[in-house]
PDB file of C-alpha atoms in Angstrom:
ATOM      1  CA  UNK P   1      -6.355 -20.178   4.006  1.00 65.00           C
ATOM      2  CA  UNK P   2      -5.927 -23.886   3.355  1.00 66.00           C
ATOM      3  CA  UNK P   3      -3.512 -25.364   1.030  1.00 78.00           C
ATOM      4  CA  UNK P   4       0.397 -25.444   1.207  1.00 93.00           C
ATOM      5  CA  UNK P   5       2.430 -21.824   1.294  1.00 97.00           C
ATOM      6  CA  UNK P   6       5.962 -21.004   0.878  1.00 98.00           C
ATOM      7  CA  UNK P   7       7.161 -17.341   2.299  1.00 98.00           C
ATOM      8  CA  UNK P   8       8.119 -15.701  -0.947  1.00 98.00           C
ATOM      9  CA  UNK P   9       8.712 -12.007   0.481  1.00 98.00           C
ATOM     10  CA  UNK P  10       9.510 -11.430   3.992  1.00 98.00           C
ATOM     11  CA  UNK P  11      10.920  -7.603   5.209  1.00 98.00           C
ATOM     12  CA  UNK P  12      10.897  -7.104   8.708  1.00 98.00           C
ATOM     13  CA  UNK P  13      12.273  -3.789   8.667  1.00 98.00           C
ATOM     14  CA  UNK P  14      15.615  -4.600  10.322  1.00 97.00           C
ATOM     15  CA  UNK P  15      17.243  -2.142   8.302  1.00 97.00           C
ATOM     16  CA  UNK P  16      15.846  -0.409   4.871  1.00 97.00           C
ATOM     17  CA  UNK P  17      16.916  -2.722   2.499  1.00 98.00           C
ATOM     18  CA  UNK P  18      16.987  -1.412  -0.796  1.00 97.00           C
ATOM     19  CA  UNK P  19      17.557  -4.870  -2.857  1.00 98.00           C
ATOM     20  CA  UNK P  20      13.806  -5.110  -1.836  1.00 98.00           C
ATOM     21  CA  UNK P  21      12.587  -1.247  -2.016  1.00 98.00           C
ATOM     22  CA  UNK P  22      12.691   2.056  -4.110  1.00 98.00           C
ATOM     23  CA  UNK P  23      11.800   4.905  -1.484  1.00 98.00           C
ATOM     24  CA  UNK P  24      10.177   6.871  -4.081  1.00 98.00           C
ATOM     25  CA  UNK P  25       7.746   6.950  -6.868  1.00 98.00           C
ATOM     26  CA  UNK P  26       9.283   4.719  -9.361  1.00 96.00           C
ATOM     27  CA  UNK P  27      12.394   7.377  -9.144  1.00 96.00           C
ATOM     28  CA  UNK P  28      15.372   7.188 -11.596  1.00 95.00           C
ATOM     29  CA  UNK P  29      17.939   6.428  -8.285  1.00 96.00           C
ATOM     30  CA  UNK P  30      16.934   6.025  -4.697  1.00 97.00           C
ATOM     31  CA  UNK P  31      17.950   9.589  -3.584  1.00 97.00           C
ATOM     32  CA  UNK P  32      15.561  11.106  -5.746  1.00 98.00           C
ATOM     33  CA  UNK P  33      12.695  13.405  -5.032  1.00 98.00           C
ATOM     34  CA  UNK P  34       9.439  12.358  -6.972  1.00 98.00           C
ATOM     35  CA  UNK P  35       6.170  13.981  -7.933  1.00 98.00           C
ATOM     36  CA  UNK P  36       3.151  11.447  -5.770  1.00 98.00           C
ATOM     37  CA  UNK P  37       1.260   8.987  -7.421  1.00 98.00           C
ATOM     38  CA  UNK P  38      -1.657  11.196  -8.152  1.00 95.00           C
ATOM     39  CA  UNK P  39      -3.128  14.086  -8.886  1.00 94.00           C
ATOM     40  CA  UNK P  40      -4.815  14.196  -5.646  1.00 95.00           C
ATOM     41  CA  UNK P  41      -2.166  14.499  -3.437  1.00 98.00           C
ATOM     42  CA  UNK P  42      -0.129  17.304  -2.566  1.00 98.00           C
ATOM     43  CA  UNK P  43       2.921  16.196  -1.066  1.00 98.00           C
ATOM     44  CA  UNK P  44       6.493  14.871  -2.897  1.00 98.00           C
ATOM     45  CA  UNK P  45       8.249  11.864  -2.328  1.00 98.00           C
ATOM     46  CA  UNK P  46      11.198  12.664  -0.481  1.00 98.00           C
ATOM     47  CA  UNK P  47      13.373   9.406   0.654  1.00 98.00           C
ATOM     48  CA  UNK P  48      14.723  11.175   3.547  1.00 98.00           C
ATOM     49  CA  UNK P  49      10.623  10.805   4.939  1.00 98.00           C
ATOM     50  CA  UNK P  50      10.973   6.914   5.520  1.00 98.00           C
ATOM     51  CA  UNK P  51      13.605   5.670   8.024  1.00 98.00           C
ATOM     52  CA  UNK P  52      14.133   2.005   9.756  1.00 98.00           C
ATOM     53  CA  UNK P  53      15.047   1.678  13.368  1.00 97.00           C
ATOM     54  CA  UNK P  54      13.881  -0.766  16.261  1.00 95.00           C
ATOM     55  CA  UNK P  55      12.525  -3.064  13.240  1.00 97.00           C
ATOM     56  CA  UNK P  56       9.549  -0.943  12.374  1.00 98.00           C
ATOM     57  CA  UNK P  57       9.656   1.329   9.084  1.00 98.00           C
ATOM     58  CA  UNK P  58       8.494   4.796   9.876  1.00 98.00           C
ATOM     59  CA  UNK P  59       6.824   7.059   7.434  1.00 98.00           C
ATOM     60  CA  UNK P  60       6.509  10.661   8.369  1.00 98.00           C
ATOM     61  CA  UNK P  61       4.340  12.977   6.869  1.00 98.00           C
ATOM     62  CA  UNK P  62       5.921  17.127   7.207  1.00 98.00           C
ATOM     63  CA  UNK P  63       4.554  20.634   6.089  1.00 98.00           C
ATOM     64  CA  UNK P  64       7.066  21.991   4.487  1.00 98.00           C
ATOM     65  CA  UNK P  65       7.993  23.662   0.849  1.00 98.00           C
ATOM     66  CA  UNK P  66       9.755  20.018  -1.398  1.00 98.00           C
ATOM     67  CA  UNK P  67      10.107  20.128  -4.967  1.00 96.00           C
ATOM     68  CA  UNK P  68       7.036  22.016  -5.521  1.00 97.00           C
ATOM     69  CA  UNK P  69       4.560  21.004  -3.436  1.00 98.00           C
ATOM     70  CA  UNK P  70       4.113  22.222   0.252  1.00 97.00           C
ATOM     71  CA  UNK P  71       4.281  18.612   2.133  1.00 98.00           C
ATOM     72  CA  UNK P  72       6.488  15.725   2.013  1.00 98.00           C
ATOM     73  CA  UNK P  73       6.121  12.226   2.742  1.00 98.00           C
ATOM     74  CA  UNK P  74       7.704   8.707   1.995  1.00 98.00           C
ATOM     75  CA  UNK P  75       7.110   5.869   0.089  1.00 98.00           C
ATOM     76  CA  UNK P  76       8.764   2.434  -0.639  1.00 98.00           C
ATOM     77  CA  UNK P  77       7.983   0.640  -3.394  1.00 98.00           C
ATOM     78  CA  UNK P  78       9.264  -2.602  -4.792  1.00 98.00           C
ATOM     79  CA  UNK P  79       9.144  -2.483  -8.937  1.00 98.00           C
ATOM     80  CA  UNK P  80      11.960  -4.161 -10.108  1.00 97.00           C
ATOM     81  CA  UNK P  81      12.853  -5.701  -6.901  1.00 98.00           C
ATOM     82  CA  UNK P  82       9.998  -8.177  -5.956  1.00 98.00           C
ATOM     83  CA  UNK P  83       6.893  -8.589  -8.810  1.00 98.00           C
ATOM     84  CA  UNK P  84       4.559 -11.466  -8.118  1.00 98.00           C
ATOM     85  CA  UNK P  85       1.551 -12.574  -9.751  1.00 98.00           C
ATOM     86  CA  UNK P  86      -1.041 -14.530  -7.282  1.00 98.00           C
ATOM     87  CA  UNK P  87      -0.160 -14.910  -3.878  1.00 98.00           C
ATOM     88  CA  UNK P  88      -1.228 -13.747  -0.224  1.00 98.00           C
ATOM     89  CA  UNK P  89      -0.272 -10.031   0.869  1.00 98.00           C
ATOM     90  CA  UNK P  90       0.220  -8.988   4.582  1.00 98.00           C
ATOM     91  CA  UNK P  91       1.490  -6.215   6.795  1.00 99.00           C
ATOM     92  CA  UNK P  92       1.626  -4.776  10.035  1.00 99.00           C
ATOM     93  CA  UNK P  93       0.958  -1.087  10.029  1.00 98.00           C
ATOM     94  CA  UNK P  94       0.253   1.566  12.497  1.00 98.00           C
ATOM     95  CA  UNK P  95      -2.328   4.263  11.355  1.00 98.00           C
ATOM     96  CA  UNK P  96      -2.289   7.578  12.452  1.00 98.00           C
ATOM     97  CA  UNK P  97      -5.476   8.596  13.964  1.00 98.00           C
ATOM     98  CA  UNK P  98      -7.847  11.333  13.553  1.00 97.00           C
ATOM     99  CA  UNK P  99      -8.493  11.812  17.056  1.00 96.00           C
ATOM    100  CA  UNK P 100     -12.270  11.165  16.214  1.00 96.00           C
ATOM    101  CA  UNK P 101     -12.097   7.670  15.881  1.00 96.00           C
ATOM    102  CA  UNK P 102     -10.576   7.346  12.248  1.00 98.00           C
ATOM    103  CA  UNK P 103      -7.836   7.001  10.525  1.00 98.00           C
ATOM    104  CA  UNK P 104      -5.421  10.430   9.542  1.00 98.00           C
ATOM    105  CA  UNK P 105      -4.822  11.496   6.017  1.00 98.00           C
ATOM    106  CA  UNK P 106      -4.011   8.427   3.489  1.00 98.00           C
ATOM    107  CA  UNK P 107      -1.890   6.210   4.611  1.00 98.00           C
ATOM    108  CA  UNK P 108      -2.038   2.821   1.877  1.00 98.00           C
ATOM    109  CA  UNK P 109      -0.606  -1.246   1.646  1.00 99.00           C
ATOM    110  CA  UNK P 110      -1.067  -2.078  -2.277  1.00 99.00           C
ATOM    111  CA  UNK P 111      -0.085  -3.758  -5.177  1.00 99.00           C
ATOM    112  CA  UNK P 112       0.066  -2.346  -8.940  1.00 98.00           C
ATOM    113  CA  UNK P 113       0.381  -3.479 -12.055  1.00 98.00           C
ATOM    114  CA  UNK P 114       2.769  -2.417 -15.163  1.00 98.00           C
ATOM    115  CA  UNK P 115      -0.248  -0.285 -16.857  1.00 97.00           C
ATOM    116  CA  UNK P 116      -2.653   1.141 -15.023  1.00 97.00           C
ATOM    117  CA  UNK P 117      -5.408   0.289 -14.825  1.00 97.00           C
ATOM    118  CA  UNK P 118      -5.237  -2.069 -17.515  1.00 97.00           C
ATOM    119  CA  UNK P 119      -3.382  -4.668 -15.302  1.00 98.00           C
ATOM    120  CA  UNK P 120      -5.084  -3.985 -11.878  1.00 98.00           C
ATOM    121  CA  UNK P 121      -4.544  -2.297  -8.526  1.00 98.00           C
ATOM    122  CA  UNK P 122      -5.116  -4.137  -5.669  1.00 98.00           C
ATOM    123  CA  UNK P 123      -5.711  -1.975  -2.572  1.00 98.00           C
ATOM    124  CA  UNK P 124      -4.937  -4.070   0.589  1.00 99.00           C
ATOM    125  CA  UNK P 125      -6.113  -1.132   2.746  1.00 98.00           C
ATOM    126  CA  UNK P 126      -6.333   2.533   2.214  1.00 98.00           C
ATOM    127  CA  UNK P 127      -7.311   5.256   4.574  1.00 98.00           C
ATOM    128  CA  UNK P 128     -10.056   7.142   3.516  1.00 97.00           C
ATOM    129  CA  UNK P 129     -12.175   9.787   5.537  1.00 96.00           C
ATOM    130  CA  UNK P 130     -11.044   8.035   8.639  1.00 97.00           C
ATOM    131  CA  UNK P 131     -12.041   4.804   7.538  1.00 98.00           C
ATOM    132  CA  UNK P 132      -9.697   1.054   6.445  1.00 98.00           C
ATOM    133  CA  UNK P 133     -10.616   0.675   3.064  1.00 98.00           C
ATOM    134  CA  UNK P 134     -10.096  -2.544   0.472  1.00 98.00           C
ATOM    135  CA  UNK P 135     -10.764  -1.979  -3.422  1.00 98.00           C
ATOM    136  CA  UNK P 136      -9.745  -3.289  -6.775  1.00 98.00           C
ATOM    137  CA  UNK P 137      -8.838  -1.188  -9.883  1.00 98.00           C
ATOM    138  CA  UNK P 138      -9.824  -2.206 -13.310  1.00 98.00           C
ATOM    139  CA  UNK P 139     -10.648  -1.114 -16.768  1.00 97.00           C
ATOM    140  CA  UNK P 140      -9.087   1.192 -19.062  1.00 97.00           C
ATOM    141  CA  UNK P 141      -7.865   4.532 -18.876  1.00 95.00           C
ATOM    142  CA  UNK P 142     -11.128   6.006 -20.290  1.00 97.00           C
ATOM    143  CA  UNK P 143     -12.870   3.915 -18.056  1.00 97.00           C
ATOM    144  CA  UNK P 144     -11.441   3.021 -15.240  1.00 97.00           C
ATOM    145  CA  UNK P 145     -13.768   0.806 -12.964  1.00 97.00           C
ATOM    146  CA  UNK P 146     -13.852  -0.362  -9.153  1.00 97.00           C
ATOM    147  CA  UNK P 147     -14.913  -2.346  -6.685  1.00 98.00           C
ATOM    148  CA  UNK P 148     -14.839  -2.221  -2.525  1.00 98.00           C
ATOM    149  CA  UNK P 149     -15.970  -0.492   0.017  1.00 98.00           C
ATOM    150  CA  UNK P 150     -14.649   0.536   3.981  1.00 98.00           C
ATOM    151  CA  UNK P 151     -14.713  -1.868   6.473  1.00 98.00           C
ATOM    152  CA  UNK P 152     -16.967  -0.350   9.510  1.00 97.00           C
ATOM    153  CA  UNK P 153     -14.335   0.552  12.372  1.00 97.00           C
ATOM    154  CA  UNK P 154     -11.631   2.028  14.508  1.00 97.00           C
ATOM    155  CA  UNK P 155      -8.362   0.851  12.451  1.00 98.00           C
ATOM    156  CA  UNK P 156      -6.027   3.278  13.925  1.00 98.00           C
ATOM    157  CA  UNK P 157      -2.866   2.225  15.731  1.00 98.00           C
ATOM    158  CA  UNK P 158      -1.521  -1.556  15.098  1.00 98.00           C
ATOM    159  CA  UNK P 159      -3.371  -3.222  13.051  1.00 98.00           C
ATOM    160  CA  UNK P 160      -2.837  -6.287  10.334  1.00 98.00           C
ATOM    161  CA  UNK P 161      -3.720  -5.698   6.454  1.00 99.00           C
ATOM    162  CA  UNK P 162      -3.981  -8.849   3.907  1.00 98.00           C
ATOM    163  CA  UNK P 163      -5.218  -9.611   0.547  1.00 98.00           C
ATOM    164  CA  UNK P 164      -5.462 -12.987  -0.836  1.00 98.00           C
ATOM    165  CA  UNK P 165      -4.887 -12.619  -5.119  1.00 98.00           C
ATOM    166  CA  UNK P 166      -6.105 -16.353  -6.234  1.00 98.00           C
ATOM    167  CA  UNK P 167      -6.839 -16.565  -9.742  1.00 98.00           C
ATOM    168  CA  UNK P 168     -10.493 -14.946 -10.171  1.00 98.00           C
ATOM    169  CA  UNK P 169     -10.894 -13.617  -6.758  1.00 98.00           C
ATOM    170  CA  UNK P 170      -9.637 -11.367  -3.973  1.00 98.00           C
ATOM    171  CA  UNK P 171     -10.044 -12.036  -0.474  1.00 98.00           C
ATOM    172  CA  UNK P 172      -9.219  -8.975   2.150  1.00 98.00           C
ATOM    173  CA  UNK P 173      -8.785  -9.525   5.612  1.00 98.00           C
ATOM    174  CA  UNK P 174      -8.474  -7.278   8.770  1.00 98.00           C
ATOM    175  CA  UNK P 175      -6.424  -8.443  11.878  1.00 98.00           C
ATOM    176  CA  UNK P 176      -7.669 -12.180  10.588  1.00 98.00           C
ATOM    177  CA  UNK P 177     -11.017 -10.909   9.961  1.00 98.00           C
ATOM    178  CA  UNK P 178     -12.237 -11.352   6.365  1.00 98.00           C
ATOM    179  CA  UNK P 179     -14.042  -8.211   5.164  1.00 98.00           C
ATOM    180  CA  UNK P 180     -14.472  -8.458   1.161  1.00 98.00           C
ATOM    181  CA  UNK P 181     -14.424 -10.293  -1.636  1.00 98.00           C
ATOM    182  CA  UNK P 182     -14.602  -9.593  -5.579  1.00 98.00           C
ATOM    183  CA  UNK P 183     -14.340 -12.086  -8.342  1.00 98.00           C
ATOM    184  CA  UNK P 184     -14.674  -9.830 -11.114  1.00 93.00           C
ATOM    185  CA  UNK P 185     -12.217  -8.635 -13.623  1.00 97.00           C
ATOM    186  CA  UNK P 186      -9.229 -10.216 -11.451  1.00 98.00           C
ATOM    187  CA  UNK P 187      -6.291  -9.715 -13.543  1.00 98.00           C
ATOM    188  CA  UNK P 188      -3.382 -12.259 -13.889  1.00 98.00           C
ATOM    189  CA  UNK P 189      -0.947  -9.376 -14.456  1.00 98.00           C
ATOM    190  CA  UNK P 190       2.229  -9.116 -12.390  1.00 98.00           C
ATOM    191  CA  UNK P 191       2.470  -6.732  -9.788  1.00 98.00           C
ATOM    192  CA  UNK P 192       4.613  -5.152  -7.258  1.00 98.00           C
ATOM    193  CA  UNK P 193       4.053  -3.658  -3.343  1.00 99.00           C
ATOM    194  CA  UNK P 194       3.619  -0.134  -2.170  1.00 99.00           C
ATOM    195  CA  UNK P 195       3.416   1.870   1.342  1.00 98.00           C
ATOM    196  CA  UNK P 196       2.915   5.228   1.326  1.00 98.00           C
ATOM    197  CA  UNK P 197       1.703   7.822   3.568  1.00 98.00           C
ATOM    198  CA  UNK P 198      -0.379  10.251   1.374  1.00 98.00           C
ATOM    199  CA  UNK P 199      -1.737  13.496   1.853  1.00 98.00           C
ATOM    200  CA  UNK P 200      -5.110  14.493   0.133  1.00 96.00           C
ATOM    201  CA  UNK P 201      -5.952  17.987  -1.039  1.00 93.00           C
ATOM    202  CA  UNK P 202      -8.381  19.884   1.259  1.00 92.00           C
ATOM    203  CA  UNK P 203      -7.787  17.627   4.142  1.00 93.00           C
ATOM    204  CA  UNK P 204      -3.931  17.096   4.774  1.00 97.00           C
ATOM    205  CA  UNK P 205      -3.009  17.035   8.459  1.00 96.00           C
ATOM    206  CA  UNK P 206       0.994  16.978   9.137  1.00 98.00           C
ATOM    207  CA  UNK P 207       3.216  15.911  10.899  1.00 98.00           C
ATOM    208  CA  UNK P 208       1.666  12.790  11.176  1.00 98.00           C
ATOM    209  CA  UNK P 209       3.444   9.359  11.217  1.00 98.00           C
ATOM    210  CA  UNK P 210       2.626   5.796   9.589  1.00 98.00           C
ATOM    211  CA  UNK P 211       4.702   2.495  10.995  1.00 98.00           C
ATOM    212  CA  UNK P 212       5.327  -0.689   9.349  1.00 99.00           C
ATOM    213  CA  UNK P 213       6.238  -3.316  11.336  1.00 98.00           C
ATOM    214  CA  UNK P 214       6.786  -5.887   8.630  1.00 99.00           C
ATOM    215  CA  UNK P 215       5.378  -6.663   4.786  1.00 98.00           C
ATOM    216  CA  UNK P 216       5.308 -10.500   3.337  1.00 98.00           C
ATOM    217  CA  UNK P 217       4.249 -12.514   0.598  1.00 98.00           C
ATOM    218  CA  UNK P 218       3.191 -16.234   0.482  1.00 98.00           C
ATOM    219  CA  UNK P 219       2.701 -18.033  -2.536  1.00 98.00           C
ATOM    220  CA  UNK P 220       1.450 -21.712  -3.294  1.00 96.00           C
TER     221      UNK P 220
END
């Protein structure tokens, strides 16, 4: 990536620092328990399931009865705390694996905008069927659009995530690697980082664990 950068996010998990993160679903404090982002899922949002020790973020998936649903998991999200439009997107994550070669349930590095999708969703990876998967949101909410795809591999255990958000394009990149582009639709909306550790209906395996060793943002 040529050009001149300046580190404008930088958590390397030395402790979980909540002037950068919500651990919950856009939650009214940061002790509460929230519903998940989707429909899909069937786990809550329970703080308590991300922790910070050794410099790595841990997510842990459980079975267990939370606010309705019969799993929790944890997510940290930065809304409020750190919105950015344009910029570079990277982290350090450990996947849990399938134990046939893939990636376990749904763990997820993203951005999102204010309105969804109206504003954009910019999926920096995503596991899906065992697979690392990149994809933009787009649209309306009567017709929400996308584009990506899965890049072909083993992306469980450490592995590095990033998305390059340039006005009109997105560039994604494994471990250094790039794997997709899109120039379409790229929206100019602000948006703010998410890591979660989801659990999908019909195919949730727990406990399993996601790790994060650090999440940054350069900008021009």
């Amino acid at each position: 990536m040529p050009g001149s950068w300046r580190l404008a996010f930088d958590d390397e998990f030395n402790s979980l620092n909540l002037a950068n993160w919500q651990p919950n679903w856009l939650g009214a404090n940061n002790s509460s328990i929230t519903k998940p982002v989707n429909s899909e899922e069937v786990e809550c949002i329970d703080p308590a399931q991300s922790s910070v020790g050794g410099g790595v973020l841990t997510v842990t998936a459980v079975q267990r009865s939370c606010d309705g649903y019969n799993y929790a998991s944890g997510l940290l999200e930065s809304n409020g705390h750190f919105n950015f439009t344009y910029g570079y997107m990277e982290a350090r994550m450990y996947l849990p694996s399938d134990g046939a070669g893939g990636i376990a349930d749904w763990p997820a590095f993203w951005a999102d905008g204010q309105s969804w999708p109206n504003d954009g969703e910019i999926d920096v990876m995503e596991g899906l069927d065992g697979g690392a998967c990149w994809h933009f949101h787009y649209g309306t909410p009567s017709s929400p659009q996308q584009v990506g795809t899965c890049a072909p591999g083993n992306y469980s255990g450490w592995h590095t995530f990033g998305a390059d958000w340039e006005p009109g394009s997105i560039t994604w990149y494994y471990d250094g690697k790039q794997v997709g582009q899109t120039t379409s639709n790229v929206t100019s909306a602000a948006m703010y980082l998410i890591v979660n550790l989801a659990l999908k209906s019909g195919a949730a395996v727990a406990p399993q664990s996601m790790a994060v060793d650090y999440v940054r943002v350069w900008q021009h």
